[in-house]
Coordinates of N, CA and C in Angstrom, one line a residue:
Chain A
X505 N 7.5 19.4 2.5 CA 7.1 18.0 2.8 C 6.0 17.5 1.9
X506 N 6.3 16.9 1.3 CA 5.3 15.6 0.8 C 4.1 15.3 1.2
X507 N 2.9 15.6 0.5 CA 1.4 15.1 0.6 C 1.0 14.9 -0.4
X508 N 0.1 13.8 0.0 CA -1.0 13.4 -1.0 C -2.6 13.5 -0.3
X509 N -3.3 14.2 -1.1 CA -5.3 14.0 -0.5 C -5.9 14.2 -1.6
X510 N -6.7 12.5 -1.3 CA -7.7 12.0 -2.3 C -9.0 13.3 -2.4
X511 N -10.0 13.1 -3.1 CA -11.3 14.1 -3.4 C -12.2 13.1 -4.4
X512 N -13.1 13.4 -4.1 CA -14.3 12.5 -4.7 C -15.3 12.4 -4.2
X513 N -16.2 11.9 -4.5 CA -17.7 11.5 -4.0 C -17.6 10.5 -3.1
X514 N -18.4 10.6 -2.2 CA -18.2 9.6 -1.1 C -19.2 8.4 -1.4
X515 N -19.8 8.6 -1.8 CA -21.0 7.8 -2.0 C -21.3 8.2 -3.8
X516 N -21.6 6.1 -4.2 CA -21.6 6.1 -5.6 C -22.7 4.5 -6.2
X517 N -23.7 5.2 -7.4 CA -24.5 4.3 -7.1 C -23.9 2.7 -7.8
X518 N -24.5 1.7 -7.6 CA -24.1 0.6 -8.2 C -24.5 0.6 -10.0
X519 N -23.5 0.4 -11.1 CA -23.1 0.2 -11.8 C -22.6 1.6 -12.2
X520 N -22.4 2.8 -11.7 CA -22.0 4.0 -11.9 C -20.6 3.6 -12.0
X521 N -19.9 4.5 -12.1 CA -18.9 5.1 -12.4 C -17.9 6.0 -11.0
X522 N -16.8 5.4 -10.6 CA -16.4 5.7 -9.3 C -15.2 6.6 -9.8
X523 N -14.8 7.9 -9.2 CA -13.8 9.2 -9.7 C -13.3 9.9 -9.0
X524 N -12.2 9.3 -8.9 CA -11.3 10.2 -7.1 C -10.0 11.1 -8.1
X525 N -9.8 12.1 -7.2 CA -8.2 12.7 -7.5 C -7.3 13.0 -6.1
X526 N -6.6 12.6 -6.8 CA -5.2 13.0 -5.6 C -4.1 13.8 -5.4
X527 N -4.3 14.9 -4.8 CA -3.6 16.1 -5.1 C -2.0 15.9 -4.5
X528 N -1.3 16.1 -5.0 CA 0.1 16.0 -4.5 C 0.5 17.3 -4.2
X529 N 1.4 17.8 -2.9 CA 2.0 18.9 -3.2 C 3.4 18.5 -2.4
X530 N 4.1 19.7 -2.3 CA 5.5 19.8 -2.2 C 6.6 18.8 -2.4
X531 N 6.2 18.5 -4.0 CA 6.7 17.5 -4.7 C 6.4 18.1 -6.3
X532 N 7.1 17.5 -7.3 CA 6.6 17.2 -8.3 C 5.9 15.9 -9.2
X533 N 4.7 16.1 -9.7 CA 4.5 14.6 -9.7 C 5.5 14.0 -11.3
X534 N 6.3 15.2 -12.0 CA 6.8 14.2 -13.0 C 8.1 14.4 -12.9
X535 N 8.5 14.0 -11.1 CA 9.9 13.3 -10.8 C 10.3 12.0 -11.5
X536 N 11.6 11.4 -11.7 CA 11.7 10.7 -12.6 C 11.6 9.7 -11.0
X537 N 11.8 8.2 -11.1 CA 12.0 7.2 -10.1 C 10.6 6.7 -9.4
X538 N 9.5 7.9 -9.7 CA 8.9 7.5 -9.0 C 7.4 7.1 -9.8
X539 N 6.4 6.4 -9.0 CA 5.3 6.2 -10.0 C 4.0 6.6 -9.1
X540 N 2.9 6.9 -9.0 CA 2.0 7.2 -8.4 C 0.8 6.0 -8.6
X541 N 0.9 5.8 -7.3 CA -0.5 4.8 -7.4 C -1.7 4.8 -6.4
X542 N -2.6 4.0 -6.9 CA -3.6 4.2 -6.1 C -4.2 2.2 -4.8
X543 N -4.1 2.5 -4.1 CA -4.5 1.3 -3.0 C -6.1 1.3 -2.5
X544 N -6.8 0.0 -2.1 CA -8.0 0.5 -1.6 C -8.0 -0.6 -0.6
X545 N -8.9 -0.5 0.5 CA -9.0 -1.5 1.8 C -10.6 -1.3 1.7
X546 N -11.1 -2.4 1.8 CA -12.3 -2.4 2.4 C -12.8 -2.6 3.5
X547 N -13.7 -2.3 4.4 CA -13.7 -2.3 5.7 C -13.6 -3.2 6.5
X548 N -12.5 -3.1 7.4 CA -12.3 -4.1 8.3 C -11.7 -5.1 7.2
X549 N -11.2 -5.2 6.1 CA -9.8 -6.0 5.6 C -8.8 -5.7 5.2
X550 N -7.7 -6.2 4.6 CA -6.5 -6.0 3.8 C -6.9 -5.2 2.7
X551 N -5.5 -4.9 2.7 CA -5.0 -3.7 1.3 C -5.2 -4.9 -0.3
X552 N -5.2 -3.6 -0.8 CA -5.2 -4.3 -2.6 C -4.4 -2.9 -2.9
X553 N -3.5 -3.2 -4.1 CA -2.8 -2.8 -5.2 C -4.2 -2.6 -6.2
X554 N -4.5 -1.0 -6.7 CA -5.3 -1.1 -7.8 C -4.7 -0.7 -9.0
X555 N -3.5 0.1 -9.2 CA -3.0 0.4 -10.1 C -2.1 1.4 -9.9
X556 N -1.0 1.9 -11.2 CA -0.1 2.9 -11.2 C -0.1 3.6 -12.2
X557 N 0.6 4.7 -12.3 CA 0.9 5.6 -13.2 C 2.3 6.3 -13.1
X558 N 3.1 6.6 -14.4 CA 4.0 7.2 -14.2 C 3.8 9.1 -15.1
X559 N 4.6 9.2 -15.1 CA 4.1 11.0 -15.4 C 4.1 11.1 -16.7
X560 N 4.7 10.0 -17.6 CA 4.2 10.4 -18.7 C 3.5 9.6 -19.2
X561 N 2.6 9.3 -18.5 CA 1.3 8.5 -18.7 C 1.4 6.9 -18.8
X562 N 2.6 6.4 -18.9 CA 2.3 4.8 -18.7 C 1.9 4.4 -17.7
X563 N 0.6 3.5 -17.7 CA -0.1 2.9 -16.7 C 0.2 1.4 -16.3
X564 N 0.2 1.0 -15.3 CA -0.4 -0.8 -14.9 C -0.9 -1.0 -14.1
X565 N -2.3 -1.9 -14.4 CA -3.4 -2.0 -13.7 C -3.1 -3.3 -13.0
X566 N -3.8 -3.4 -11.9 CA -4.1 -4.7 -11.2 C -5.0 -5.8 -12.3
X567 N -5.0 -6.9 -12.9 CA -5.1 -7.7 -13.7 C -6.6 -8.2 -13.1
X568 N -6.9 -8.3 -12.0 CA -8.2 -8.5 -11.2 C -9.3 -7.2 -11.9
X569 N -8.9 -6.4 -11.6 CA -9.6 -4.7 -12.3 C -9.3 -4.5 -13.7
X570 N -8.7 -5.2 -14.1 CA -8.7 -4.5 -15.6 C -10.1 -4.7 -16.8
X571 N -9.7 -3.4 -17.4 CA -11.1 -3.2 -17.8 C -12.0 -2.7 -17.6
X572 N -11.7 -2.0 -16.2 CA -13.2 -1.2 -15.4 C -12.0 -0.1 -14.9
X573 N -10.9 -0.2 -14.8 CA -9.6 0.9 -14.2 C -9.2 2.0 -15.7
X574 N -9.5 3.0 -15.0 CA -8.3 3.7 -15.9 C -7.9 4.9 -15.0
X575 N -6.2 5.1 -14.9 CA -5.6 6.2 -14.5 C -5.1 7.1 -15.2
X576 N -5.2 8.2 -14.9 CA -4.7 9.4 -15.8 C -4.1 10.4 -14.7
X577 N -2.7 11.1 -15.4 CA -2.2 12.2 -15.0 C -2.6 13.4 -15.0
X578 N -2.4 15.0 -14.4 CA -2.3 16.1 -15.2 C -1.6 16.7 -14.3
X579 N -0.6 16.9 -15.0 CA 0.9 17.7 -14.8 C 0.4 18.4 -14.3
X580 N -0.4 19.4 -15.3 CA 0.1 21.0 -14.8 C -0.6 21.4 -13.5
X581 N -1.6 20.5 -13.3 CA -2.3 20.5 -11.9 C -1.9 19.9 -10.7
X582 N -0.4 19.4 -11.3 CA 0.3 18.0 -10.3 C -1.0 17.0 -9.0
X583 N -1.9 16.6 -10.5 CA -3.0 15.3 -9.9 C -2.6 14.5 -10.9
X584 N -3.0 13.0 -10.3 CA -3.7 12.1 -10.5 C -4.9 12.0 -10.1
X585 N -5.7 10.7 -11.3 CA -6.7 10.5 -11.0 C -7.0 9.2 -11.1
X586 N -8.5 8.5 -10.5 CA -8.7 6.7 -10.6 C -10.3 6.9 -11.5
X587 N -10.6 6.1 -12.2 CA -11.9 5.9 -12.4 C -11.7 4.2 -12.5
X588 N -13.3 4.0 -11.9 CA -13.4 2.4 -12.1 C -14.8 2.7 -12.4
X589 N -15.1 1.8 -13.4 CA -16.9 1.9 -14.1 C -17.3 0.5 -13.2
X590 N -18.4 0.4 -13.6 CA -19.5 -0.6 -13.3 C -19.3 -0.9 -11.9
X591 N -19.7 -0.5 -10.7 CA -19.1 -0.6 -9.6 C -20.0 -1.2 -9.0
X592 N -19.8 -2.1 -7.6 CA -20.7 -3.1 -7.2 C -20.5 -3.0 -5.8
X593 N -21.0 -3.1 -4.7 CA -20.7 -3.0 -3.3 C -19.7 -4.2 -2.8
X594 N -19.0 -4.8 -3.6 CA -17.5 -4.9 -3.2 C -16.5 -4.0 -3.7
X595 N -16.5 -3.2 -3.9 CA -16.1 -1.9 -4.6 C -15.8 -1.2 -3.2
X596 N -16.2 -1.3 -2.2 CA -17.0 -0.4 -1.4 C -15.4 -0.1 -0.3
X597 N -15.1 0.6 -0.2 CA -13.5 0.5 0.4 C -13.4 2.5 0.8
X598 N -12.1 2.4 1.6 CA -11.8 3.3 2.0 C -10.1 3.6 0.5
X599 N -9.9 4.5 -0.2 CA -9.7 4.3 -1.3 C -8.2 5.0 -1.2
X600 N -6.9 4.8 -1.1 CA -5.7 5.6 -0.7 C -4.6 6.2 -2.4
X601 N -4.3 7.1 -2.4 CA -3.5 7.3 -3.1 C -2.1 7.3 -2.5
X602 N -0.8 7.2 -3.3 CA 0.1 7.0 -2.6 C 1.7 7.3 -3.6
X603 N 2.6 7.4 -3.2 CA 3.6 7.8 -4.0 C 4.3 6.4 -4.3
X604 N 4.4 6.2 -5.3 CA 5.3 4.3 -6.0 C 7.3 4.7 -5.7
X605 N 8.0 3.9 -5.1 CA 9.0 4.3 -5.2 C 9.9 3.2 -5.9
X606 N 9.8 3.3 -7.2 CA 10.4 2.4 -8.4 C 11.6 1.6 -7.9
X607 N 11.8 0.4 -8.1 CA 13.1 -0.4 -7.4 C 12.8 -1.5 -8.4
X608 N 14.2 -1.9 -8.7 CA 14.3 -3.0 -8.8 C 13.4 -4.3 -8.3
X609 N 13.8 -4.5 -7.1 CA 13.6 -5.6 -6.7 C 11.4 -5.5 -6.1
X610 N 11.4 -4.3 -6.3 CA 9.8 -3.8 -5.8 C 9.6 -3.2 -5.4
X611 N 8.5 -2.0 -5.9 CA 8.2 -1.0 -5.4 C 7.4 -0.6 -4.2
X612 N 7.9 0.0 -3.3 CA 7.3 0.3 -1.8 C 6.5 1.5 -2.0
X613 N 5.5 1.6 -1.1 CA 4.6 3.0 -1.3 C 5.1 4.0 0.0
X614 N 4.8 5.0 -0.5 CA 5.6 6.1 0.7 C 5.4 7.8 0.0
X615 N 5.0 8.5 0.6 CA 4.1 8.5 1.7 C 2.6 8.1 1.1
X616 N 1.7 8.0 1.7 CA -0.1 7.7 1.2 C -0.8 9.0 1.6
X617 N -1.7 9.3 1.1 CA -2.7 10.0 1.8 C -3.9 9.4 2.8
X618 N -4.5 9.9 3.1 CA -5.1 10.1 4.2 C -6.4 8.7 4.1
X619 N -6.4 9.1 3.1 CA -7.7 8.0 2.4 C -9.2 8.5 2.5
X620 N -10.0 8.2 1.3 CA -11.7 8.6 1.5 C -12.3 7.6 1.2
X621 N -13.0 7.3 2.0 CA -14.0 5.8 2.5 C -15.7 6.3 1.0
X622 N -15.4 5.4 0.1 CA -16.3 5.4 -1.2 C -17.3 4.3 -1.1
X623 N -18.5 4.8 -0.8 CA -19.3 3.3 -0.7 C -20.6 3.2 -1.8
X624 N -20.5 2.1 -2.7 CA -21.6 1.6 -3.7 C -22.6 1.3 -2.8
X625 N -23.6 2.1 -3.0 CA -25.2 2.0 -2.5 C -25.8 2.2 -3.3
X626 N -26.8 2.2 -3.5 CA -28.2 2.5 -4.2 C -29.1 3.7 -2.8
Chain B
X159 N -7.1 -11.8 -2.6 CA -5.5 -12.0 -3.9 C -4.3 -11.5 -2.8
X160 N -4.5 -12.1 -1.7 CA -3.6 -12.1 -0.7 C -2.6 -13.5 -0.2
X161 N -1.9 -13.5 -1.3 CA -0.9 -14.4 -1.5 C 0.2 -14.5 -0.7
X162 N 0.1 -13.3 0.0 CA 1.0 -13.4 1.7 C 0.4 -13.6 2.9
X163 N 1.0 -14.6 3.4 CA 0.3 -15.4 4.5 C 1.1 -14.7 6.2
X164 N 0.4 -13.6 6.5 CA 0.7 -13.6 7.6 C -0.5 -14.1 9.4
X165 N 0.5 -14.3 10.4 CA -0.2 -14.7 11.7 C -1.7 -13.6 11.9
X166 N -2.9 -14.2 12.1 CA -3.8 -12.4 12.2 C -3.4 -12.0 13.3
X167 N -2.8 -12.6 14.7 CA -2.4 -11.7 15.7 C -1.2 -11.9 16.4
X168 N -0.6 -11.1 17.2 CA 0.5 -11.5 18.3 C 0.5 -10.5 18.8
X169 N 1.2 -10.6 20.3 CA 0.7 -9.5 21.6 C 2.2 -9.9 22.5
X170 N 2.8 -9.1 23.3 CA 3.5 -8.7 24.5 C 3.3 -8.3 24.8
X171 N 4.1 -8.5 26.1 CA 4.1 -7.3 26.8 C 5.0 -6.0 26.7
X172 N 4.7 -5.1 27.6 CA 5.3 -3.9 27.2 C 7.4 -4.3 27.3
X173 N 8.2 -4.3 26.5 CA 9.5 -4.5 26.4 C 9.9 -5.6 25.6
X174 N 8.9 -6.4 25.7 CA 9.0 -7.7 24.9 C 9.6 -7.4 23.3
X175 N 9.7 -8.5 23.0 CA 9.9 -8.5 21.2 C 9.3 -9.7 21.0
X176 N 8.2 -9.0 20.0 CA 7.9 -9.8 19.4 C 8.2 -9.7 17.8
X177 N 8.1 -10.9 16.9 CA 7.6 -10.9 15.5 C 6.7 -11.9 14.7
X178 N 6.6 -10.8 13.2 CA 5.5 -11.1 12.7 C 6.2 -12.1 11.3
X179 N 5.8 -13.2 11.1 CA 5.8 -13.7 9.8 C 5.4 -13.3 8.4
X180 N 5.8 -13.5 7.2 CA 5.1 -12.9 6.1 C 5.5 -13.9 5.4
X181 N 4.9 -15.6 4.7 CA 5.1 -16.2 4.1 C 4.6 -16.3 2.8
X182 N 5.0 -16.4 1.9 CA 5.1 -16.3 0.4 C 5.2 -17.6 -0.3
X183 N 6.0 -17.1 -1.3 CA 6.1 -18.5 -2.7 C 7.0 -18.5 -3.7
X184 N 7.4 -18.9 -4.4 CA 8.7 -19.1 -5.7 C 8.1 -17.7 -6.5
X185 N 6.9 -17.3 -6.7 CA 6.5 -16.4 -7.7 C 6.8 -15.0 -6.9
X186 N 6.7 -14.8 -5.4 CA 7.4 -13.5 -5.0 C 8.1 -13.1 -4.4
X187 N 8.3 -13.6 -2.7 CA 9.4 -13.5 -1.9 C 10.6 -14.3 -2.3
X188 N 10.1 -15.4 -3.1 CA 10.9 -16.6 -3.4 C 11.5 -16.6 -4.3
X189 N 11.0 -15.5 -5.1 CA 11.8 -14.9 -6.6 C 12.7 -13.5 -6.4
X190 N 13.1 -13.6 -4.7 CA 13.8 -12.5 -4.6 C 13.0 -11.0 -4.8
X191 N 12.3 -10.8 -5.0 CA 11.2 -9.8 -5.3 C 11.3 -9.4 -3.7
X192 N 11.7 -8.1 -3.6 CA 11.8 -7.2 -2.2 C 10.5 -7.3 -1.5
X193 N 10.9 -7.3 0.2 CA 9.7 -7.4 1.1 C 9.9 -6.3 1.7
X194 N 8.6 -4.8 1.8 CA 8.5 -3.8 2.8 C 7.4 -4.1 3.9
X195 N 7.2 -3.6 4.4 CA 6.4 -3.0 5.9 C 6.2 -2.2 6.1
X196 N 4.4 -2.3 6.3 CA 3.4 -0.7 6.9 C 3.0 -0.8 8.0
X197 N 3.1 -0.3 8.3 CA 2.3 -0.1 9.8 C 0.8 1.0 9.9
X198 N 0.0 0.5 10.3 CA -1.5 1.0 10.6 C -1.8 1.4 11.6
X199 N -2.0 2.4 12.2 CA -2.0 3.1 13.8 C -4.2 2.8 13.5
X200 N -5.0 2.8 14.3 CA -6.3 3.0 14.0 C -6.9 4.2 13.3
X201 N -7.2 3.6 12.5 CA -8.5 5.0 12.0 C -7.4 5.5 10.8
X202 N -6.0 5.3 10.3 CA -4.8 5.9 9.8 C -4.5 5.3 8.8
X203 N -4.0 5.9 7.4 CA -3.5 5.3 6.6 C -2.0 4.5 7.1
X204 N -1.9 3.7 6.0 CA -0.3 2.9 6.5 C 0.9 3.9 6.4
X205 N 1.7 3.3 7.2 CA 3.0 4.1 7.0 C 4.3 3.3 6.5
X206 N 5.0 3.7 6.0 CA 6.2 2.4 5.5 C 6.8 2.6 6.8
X207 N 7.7 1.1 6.9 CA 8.4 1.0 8.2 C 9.7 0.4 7.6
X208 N 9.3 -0.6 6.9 CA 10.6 -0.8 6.3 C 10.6 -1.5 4.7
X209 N 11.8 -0.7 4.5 CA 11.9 -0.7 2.8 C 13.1 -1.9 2.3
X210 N 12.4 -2.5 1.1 CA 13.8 -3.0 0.5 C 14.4 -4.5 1.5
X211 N 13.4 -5.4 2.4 CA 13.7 -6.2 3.0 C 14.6 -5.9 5.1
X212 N 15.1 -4.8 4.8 CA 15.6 -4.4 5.6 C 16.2 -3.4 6.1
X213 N 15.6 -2.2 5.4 CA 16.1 -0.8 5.8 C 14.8 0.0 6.3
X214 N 15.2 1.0 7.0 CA 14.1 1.9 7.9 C 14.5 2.9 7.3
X215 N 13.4 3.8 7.0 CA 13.3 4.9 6.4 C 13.4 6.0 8.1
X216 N 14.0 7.2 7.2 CA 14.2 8.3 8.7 C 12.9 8.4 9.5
X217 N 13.2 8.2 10.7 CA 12.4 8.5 12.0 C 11.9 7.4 12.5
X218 N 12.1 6.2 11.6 CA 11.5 4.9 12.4 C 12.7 4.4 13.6
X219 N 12.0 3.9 14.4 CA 12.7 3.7 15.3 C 13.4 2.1 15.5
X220 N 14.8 2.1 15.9 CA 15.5 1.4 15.4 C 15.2 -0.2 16.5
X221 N 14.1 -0.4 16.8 CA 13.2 -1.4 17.6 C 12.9 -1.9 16.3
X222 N 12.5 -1.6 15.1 CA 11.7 -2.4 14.2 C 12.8 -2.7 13.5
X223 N 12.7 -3.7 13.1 CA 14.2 -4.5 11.9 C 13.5 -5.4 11.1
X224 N 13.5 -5.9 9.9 CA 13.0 -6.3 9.1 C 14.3 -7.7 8.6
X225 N 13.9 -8.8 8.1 CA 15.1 -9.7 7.6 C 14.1 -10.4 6.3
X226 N 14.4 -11.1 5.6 CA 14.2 -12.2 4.2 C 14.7 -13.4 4.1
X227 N 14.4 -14.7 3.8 CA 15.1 -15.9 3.7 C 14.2 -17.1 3.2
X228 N 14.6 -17.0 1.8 CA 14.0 -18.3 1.1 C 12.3 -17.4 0.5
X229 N 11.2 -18.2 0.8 CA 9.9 -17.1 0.5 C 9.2 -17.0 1.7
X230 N 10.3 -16.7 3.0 CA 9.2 -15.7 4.1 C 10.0 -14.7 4.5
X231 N 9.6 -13.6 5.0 CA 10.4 -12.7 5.5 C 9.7 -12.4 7.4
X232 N 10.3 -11.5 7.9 CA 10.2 -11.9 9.2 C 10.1 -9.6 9.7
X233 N 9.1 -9.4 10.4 CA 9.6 -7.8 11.0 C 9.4 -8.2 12.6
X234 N 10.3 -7.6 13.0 CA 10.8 -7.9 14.5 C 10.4 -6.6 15.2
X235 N 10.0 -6.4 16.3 CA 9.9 -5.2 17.1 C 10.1 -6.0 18.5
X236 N 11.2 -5.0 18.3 CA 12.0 -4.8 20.0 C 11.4 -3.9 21.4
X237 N 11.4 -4.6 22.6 CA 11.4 -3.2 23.7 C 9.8 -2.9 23.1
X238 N 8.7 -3.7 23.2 CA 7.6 -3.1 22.6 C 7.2 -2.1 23.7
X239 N 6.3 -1.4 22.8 CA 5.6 0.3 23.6 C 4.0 0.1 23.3
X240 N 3.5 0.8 24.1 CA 2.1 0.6 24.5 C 1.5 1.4 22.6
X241 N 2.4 2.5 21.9 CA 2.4 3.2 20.8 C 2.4 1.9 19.3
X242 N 3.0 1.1 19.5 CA 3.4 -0.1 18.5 C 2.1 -1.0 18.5
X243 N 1.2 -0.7 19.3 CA -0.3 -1.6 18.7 C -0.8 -1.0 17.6
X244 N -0.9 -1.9 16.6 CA -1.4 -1.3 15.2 C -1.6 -2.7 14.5
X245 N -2.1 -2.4 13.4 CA -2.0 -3.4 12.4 C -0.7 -3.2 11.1
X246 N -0.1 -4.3 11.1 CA 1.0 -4.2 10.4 C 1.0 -5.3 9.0
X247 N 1.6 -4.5 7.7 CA 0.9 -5.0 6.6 C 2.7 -5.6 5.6
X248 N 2.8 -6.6 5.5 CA 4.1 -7.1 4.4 C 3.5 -6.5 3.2
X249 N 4.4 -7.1 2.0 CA 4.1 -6.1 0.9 C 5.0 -6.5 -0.1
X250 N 4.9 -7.5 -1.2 CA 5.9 -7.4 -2.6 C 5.3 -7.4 -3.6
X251 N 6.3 -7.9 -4.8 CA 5.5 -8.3 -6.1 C 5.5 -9.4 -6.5
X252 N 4.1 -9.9 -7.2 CA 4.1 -11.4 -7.6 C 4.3 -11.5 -9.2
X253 N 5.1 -12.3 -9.5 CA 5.4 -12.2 -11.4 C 4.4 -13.3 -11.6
X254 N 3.8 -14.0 -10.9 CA 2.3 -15.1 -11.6 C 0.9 -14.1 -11.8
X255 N 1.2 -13.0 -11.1 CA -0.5 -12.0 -11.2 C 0.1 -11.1 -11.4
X256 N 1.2 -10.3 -11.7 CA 1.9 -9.6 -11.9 C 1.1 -8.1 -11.7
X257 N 1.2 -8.5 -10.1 CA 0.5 -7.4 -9.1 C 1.1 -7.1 -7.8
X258 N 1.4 -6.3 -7.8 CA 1.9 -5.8 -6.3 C 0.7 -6.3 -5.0
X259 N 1.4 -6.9 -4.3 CA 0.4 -7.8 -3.1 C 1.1 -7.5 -1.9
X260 N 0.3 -7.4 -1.2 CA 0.1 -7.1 0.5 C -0.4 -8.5 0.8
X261 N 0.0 -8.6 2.3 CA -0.2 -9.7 3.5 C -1.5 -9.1 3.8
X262 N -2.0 -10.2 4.5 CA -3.0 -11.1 5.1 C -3.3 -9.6 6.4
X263 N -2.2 -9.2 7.3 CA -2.3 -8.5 8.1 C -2.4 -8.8 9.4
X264 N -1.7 -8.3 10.2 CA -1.4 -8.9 11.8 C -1.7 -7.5 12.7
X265 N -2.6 -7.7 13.7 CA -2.8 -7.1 14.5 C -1.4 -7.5 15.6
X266 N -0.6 -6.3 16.3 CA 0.0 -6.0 17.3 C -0.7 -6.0 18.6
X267 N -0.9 -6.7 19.5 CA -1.5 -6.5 20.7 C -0.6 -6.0 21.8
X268 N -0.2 -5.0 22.6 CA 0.7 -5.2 23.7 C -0.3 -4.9 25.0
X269 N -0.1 -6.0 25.8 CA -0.9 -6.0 26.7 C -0.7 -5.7 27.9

């Protein structure tokens, strides 16, 4: 069965540097079809799209975040990972990784993990 | 950057059917660009409910049905259950921000 669970710091200061990974198992993450991405909700709102990755490393960022996003793969560890620099307490969100299921017409997420709640404080 | 416009609530009672709205625009539902559904139990990440406009992934239960037409799409839940209160989330892509976008979000009430 299929899992994904985020890891990272829970707490991160303002203009630092934010760095989650998402371990995938009973899967491989460099199946063809599919893309890995990462979602965030802040508390008590809606979801955001932050970005994707495919396994051999082509990325696309959310166009709002670009420039502070970068994702990266590693195969042999079957993770992904998110960094976002300069971070501000709108930043401040419960942070989900999730599996992209490539389509035509739009990609659905299936399954997510669990999610880890990352908050910009001082 | 929540370009889908859904109701924030709707409630029945237990059997009822109700549904949820998910209105859009020419840049995504409008452009044929597929509409899914998650569903949010409390405290839980989302779960897909339905994929590709109108298909259920195994184990969803065949109460929830999904339809598309023009730039709104529509998820229906049948015979509601006291289990079906959650927050429920639409979901496509926009080619103007050329970002995958989620709805607004509707709380399920069954009362």
């Amino acid at each position: 069965q299929l899992q994904l669970q985020e890891s990272g710091p829970g707490l991160v200061k303002p203009s630092e540097t934010l760095s989650l990974t998402c371990t995938v198992s009973g899967a491989s993450i460099s199946s063809s079809s599919y893309y890995w991405g990462w979602i965030r909700q802040p508390p008590g709102k809606g979801l955001e799209w932050i970005g994707n990755i495919y396994y051999s490393g082509n990325t696309y960022y959310n166009p709002s975040l670009k420039g502070r996003i970068t994702i990266s793969v590693d195969s042999s560890k079957n993770q992904f990972s998110l960094r976002l620099s300069s971070v501000t307490a709108a930043d401040t969100a419960v942070y989900y990784c999730a599996r992209e299921r490539a389509a035509a017409g739009s990609n659905w997420f299936d399954p997510w993990g669990q999610g880890t709640l990352v908050t910009v404080s001082s | 950057q929540s370009v889908l416009t859904q109701p924030p609530s709707v409630s029945g009672a237990p059997g009822q059917r109700v549904s949820i709205s998910c209105t859009g625009s020419s840049s995504n539902i409008g452009a044929y660009y597929d509409v899914h559904w998650y569903q949010q139990l409390p405290g839980t990440a989302p779960k897909l409910l339905i994929y590709g406009n109108t298909n259920r992934p195994s184990g969803v239960p065949d109460r929830f049905s999904g339809s598309r037409s023009g730039t709104s799409a529509s998820l229906a839940i049948s015979g509601l259950q006291a289990e079906d209160e959650a927050d429920y989330y639409c979901q496509s892509y926009d080619s103007s921000l050329s970002v995958y976008v989620f709805g607004t979000g509707t709380k399920v009430t069954v009362l």
